[in-house]
Coordinates of C-alpha atoms and ligand atoms in Angstrom, one line a residue:
X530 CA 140.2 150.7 156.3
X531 CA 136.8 152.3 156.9
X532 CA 135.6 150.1 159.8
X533 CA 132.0 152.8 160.1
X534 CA 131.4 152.4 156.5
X535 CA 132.5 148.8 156.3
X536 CA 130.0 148.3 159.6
X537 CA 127.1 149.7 156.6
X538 CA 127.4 147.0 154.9
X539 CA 126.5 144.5 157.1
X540 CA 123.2 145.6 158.3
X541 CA 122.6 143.0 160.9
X542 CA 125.4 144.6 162.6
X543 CA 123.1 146.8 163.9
X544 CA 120.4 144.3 165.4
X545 CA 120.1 144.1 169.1
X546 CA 120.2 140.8 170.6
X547 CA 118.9 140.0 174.3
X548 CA 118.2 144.0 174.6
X549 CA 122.0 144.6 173.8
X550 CA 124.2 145.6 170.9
X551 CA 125.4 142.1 169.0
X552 CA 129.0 142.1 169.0
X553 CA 129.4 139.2 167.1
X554 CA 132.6 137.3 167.3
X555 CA 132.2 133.7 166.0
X556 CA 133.1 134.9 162.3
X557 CA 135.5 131.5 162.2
X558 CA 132.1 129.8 162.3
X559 CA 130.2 131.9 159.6
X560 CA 131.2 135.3 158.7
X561 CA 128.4 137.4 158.0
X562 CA 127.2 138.7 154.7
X563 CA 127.9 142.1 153.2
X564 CA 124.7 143.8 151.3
X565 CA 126.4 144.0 147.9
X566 CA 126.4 139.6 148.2
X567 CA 123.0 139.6 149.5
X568 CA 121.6 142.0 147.2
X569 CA 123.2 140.3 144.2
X570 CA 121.5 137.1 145.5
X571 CA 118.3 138.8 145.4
X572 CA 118.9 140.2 141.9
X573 CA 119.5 137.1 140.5
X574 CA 116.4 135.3 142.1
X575 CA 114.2 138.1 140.8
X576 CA 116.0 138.7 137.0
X577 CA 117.6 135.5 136.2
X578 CA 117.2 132.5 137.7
X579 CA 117.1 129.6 135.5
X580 CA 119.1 126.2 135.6
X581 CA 122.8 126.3 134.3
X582 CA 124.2 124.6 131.3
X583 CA 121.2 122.9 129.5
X584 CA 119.5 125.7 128.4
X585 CA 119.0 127.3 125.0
X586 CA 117.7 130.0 126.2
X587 CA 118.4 133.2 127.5
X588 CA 117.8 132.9 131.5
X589 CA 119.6 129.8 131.2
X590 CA 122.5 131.8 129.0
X591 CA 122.8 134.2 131.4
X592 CA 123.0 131.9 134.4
X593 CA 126.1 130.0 132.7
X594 CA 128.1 132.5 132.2
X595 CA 127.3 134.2 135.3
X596 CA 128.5 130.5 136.9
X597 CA 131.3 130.0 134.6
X598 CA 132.9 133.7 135.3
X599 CA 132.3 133.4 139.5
X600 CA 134.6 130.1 138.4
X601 CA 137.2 132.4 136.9
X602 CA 136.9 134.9 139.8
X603 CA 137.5 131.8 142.1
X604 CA 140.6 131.3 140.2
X605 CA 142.0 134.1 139.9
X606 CA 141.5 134.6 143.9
X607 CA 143.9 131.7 144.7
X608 CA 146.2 132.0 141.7
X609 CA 145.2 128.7 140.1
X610 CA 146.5 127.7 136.5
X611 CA 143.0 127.3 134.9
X612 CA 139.6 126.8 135.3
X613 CA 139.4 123.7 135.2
X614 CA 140.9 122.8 138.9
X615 CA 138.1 124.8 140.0
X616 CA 135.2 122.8 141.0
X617 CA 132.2 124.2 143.2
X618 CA 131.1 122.0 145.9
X619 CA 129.1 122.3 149.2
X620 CA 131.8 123.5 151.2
X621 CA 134.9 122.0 152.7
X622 CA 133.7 119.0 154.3
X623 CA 132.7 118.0 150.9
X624 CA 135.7 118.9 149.1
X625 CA 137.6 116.7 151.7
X626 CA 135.0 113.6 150.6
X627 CA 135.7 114.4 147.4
X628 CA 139.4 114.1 147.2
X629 CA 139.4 111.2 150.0
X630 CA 136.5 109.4 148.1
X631 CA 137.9 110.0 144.8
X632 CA 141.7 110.6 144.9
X633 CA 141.5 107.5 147.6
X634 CA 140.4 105.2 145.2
X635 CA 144.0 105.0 143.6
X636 CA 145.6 104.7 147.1
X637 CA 146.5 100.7 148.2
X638 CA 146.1 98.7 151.5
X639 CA 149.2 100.0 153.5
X640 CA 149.4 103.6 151.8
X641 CA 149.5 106.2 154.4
X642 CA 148.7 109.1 154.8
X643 CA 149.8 111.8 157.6
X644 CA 147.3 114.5 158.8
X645 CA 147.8 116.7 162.0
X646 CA 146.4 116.8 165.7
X647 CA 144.8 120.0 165.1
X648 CA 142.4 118.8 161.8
X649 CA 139.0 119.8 161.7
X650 CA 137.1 116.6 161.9
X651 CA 136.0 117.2 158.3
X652 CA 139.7 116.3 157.7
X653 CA 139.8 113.6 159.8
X654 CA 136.4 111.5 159.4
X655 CA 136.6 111.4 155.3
X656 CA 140.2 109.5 155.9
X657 CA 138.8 106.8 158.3
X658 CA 136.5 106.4 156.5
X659 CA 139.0 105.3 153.5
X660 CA 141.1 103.8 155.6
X661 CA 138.2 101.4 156.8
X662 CA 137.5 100.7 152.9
X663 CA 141.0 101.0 151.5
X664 CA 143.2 99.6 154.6
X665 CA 144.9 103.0 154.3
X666 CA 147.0 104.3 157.4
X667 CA 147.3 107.5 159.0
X668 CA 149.5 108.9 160.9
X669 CA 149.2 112.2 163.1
X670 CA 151.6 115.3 163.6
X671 CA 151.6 116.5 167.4
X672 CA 151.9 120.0 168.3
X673 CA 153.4 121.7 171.4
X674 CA 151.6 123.7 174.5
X675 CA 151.1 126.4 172.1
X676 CA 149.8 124.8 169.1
X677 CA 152.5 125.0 167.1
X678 CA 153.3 121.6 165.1
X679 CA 156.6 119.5 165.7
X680 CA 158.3 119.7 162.3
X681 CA 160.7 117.1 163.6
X682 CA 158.1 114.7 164.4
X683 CA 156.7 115.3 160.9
X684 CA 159.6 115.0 158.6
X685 CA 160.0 111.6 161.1
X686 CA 156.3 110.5 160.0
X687 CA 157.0 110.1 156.1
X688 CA 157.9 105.8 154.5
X689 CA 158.3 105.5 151.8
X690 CA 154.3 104.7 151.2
X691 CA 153.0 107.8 152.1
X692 CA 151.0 109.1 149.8
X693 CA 149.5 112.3 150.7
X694 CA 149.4 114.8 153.3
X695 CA 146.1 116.8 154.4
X696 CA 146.8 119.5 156.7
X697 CA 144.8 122.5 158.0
X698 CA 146.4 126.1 156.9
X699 CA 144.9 127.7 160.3
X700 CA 143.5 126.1 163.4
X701 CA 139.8 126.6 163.8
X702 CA 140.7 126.7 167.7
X703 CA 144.0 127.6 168.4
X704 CA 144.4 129.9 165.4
X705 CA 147.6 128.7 164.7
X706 CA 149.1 129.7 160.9
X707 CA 150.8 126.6 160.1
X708 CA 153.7 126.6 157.7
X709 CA 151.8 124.7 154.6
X710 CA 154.2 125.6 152.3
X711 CA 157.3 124.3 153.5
X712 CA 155.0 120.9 155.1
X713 CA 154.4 120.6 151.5
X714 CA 158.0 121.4 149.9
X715 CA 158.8 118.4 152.5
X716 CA 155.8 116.4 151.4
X717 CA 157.1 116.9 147.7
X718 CA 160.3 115.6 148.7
X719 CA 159.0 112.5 149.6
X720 CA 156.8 112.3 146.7
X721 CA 153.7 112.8 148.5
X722 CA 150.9 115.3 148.0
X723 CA 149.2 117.8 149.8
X724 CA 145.8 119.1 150.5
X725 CA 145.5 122.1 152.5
X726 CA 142.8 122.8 154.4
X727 CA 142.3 126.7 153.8
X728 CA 138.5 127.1 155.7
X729 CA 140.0 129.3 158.0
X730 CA 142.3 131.1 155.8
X731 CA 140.9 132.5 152.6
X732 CA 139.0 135.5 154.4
X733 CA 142.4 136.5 156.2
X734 CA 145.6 136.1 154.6
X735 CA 146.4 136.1 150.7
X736 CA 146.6 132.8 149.4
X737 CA 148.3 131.3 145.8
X738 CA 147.8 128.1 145.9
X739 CA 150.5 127.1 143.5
X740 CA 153.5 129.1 146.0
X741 CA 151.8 127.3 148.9
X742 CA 152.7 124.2 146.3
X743 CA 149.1 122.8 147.3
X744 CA 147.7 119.8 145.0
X745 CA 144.4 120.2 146.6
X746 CA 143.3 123.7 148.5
X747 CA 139.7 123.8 149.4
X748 CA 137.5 126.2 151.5
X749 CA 133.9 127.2 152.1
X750 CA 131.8 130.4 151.1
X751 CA 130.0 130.9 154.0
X752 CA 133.6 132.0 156.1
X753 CA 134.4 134.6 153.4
X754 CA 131.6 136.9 153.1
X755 CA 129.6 134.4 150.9
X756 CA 126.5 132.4 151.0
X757 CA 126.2 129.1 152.5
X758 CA 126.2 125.9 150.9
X759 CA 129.0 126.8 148.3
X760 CA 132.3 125.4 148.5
X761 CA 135.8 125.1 146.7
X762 CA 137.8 122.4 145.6
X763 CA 141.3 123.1 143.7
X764 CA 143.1 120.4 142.3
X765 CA 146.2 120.3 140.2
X766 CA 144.5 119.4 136.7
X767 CA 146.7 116.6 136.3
X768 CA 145.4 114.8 139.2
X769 CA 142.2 116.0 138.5
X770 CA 142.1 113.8 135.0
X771 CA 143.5 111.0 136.8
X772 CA 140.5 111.1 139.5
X773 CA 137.7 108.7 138.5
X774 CA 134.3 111.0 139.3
X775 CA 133.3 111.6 142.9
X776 CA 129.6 111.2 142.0
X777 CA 127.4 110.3 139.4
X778 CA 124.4 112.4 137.7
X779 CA 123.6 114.6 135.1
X780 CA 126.4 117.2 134.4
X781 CA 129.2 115.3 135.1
X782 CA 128.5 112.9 131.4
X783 CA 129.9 112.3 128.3
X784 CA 127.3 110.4 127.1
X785 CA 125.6 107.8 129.0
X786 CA 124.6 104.0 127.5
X787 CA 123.4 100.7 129.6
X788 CA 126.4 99.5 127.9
X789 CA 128.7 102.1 129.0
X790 CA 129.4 105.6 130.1
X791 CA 131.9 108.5 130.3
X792 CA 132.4 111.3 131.8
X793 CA 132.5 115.3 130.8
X794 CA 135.9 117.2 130.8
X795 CA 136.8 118.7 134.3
X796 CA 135.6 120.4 135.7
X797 CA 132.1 119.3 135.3
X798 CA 133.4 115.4 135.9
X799 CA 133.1 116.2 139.4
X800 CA 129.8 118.6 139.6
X801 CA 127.1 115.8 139.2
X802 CA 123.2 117.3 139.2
X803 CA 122.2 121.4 139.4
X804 CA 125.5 123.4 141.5
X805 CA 124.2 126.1 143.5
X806 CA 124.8 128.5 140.6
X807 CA 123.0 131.5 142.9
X808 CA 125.7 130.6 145.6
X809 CA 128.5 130.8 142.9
X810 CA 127.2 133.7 141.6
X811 CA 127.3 135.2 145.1
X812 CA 130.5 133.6 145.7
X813 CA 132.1 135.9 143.6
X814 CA 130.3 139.0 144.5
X815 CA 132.4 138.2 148.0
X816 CA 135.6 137.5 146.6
X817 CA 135.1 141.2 145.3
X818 CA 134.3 142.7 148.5
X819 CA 136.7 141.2 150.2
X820 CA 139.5 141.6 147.6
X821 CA 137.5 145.4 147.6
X822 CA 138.6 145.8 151.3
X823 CA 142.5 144.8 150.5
X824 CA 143.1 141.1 152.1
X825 CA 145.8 142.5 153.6
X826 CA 144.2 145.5 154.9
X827 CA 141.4 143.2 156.8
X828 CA 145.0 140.8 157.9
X829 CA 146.4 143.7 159.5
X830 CA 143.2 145.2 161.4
X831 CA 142.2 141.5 163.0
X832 CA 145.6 141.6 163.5
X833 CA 145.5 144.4 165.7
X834 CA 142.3 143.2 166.9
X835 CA 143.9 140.1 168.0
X836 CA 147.1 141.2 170.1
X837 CA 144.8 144.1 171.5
X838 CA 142.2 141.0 173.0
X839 CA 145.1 138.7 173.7
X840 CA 147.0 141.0 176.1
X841 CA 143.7 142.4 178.0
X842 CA 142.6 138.6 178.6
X843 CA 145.7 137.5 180.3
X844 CA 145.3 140.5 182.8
X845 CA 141.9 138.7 183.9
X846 CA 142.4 136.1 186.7
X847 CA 142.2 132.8 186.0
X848 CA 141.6 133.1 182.0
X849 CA 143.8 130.5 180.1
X850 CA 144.0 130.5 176.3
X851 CA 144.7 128.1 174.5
X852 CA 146.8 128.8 171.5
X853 CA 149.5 130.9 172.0
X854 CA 151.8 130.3 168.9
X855 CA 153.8 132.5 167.4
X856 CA 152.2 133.3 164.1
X857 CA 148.4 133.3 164.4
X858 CA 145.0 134.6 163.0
X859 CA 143.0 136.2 165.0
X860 CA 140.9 133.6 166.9
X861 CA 141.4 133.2 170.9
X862 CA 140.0 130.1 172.5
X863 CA 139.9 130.3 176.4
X864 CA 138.5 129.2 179.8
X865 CA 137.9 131.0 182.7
X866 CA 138.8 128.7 186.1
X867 CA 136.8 125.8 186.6
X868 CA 133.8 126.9 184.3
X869 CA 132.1 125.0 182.0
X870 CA 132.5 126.6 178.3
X871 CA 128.8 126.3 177.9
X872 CA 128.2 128.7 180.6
X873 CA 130.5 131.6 179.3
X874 CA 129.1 131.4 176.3
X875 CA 125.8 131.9 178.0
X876 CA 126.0 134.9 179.7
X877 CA 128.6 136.2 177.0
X878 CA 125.0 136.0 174.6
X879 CA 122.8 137.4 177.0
X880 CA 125.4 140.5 177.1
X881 CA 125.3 140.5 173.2
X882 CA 128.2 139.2 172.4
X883 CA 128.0 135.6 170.0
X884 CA 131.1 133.3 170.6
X885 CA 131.1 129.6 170.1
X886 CA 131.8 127.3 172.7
X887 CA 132.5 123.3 172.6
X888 CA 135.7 121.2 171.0
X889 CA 134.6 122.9 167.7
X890 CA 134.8 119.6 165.9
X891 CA 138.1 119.3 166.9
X892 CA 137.7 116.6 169.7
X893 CA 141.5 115.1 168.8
X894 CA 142.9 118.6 169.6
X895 CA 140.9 118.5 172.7
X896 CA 142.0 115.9 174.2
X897 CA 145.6 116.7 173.5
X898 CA 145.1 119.1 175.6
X899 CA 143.0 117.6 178.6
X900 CA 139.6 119.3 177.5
X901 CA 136.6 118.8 176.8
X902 CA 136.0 122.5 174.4
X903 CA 136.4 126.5 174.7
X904 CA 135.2 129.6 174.5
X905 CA 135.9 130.7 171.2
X906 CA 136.6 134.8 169.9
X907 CA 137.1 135.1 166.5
X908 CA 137.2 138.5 164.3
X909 CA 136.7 139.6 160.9
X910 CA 137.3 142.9 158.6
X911 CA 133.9 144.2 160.6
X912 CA 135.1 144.2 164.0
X913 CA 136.2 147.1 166.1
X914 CA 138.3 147.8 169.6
X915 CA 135.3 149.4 170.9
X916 CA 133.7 146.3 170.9
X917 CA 136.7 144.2 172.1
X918 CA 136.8 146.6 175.2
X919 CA 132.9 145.6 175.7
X920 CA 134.2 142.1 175.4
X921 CA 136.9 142.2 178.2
X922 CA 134.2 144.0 180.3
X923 CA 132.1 140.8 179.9
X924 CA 134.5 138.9 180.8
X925 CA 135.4 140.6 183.8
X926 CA 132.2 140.4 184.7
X927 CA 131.8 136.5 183.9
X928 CA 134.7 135.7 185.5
X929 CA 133.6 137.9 188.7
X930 CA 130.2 135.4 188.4
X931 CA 131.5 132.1 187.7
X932 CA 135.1 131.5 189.5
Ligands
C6P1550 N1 134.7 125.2 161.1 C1 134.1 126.4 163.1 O1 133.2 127.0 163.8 P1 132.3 123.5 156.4 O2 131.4 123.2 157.6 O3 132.3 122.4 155.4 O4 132.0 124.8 155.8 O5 133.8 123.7 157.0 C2 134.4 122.7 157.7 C3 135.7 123.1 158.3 C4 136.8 122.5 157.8 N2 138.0 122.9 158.2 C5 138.2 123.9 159.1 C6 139.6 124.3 159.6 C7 137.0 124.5 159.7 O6 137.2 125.5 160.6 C8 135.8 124.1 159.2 C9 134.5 124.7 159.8 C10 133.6 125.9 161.8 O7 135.2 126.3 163.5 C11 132.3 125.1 161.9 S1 132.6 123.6 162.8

């Protein structure tokens, strides 16, 4: 890869930030947005915009189709059967409501289901919140020092009432690669189902949701090259139909009486009122770019990115990361001594460089391990070694202040 001429396309790259070059490294929050997306967004608001699906005429025309093919592109990007177990949504947390809300309605008092310590909590919260309205129990996966999940424990979790399991494919904080395909083959066995979480995986490792054996796979936009506010939920179309609607509105109709109503064929059951048809639009312009660059391409350079940051942080005194399994993207959570996240992160921005700190709404996975949050570097297609070296000098330089 071309990192100067893939650097072009992201002209905010090239903004200063507290007098100094940004080197931005909290892509696992947002990645940031290549012209060709932003420009498409612009095109659209200036040639075409014009609600989808109700429309005779041609604006309107134009916007379907351009929502209905970023739906095939979506498909096509994770390998899915058809279009119809493609449904836009927000993002991820509201694909998790969706298939807890919805998919949860069929599940019984004493149904369980098994998640892991390392969910986000927008795979943790939508389950309580069933299993405060359903009675349905959950049961956790551990995971070692390193991150990396006890299988043993796992296979040990399932009854014979578990129903589903909703697991993340990477960890927002320890950057963990879990092995979702053979959780699920063992979910399978038990003939439970899976959701995988793949938020932090789309934008860095090839993914087919049907050889991962996912029922559900969602992820978010705005952590691929896309816009915000645009989302993914795949579900098996089988389950789909057997889903009662997630919310109610225009769209998602038949036809609608005081007597009685019904419900539209998927996918549209479960996209009540206007989608974000720009976002979708835009959505697809990223899956291009990205799919443009070579998935695998961009997996190999954060790669390199990764163990090239891992092994100059452990030469700095006193820096602990956290997340040290043996398959991993490329995100490195850390402290340095005794110092509070907060502060790192601090004087990392006034040096330029953007990290996140805090439990990265992850507070379960904190407190397995006796914290309260990290620093967190995370890399996409974008970033370079010259900026990683500028990184360790921070640190060196943080460390020198704060321990
Ligand atoms: N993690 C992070 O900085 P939304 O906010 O709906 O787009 O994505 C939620 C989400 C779900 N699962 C995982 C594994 C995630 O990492 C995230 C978002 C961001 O780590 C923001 S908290």
């Amino acid at each position: 890869m071309n990192i100067d001429s893939i650097r072009a396309d992201f002209p905010i790259l090239s903004r200063k930030v507290n007098g100094k070059d940004l080197i931005y490294l909290d892509n696992a929050a947002s990645t940031q947005t290549p012209r060709a997306v932003v420009d498409d967004i612009e095109y659209i608001y200036y040639n075409r915009k014009a609600n989808v699906h109700r429309g005779v005429h041609c604006l309107s025309q134009e916007a379907t189709a351009a929502m209905e093919e970023a739906r095939e592109r979506v498909r096509r990007f994770i390998g899915a059967d058809s279009v119809e177990e493609i449904i836009f949504t927000r993002g991820t947390t509201e694909s998790i409501n969706l298939v807890a809300s919805s998919y949860g309605l069929l599940l019984n008092e004493g149904d369980e289901i098994i998640l892991t310590v390392m969910e986000h909590h927008s795979n943790i919260v939508p389950w309580q919140l069933l299993a405060s309205r359903r009675g349905i129990v959950i049961k956790v996966v551990p995971c070692d020092e390193r991150g990396v999940l006890d299988l043993d424990a796992y296979r040990a979790l399932f009854s014979p009432r578990t129903r589903l399991v909703s697991v993340t494919q990477v960890s927002n904080v320890l950057g963990t690669v879990n092995p979702v395909a053979e959780m699920a083959a063992i979910a399978h066995s038990h003939g439970a189902l899976v959701c995988i979480d793949g938020a932090q995986a789309v934008a860095h490792t090839k993914v087919d949701v049907k050889a991962l054996g996912a029922d559900f796979y969602v992820f978010s936009s705005h952590k691929m090259y896309g816009p915000t506010g645009v989302g993914i939920l795949y579900g098996r179309r089988d389950l789909l139909e057997t889903m009662p609607p997630y919310q109610g509105g225009g769209e998602m109709i038949g036809h609608v009486s005081f007597s009685g109503t019904t419900w539209a064929e998927l996918p549209f059951k479960f996209e009540a009122g206007t989608p974000d048809y720009v976002g979708a639009a835009a959505l697809a312009k990223a899956i291009d770019y990205l799919e443009g660059l070579g998935i695998e391409n961009v997996a190999d350079h954060e790669h390199e990115l990764l163990e090239y940051a891992t092994s100059l942080m452990e030469t700095i005194p006193g820096l602990r990361i956290y997340g040290t399994a043996p398959h991993k993207s490329a995100v490195i959570s850390f402290l340095i001594g005794d110092a509070h996240h907060y502060d790192t992160g601090i004087l990392l921005d006034q040096l330029g460089i953007a990290v996140r700190t805090g439990h990265h709404c992850a507070q379960p996975l904190m407190e397995r391990f006796g914290i309260e949050g990290t620093v967190r570097a995370s890399f996409a297609a974008y970033n370079t070694r010259v900026e990683v070296d500028a990184f360790i000098a921070a640190l060196r330089r943080v460390a020198a202040m704060l321990v």
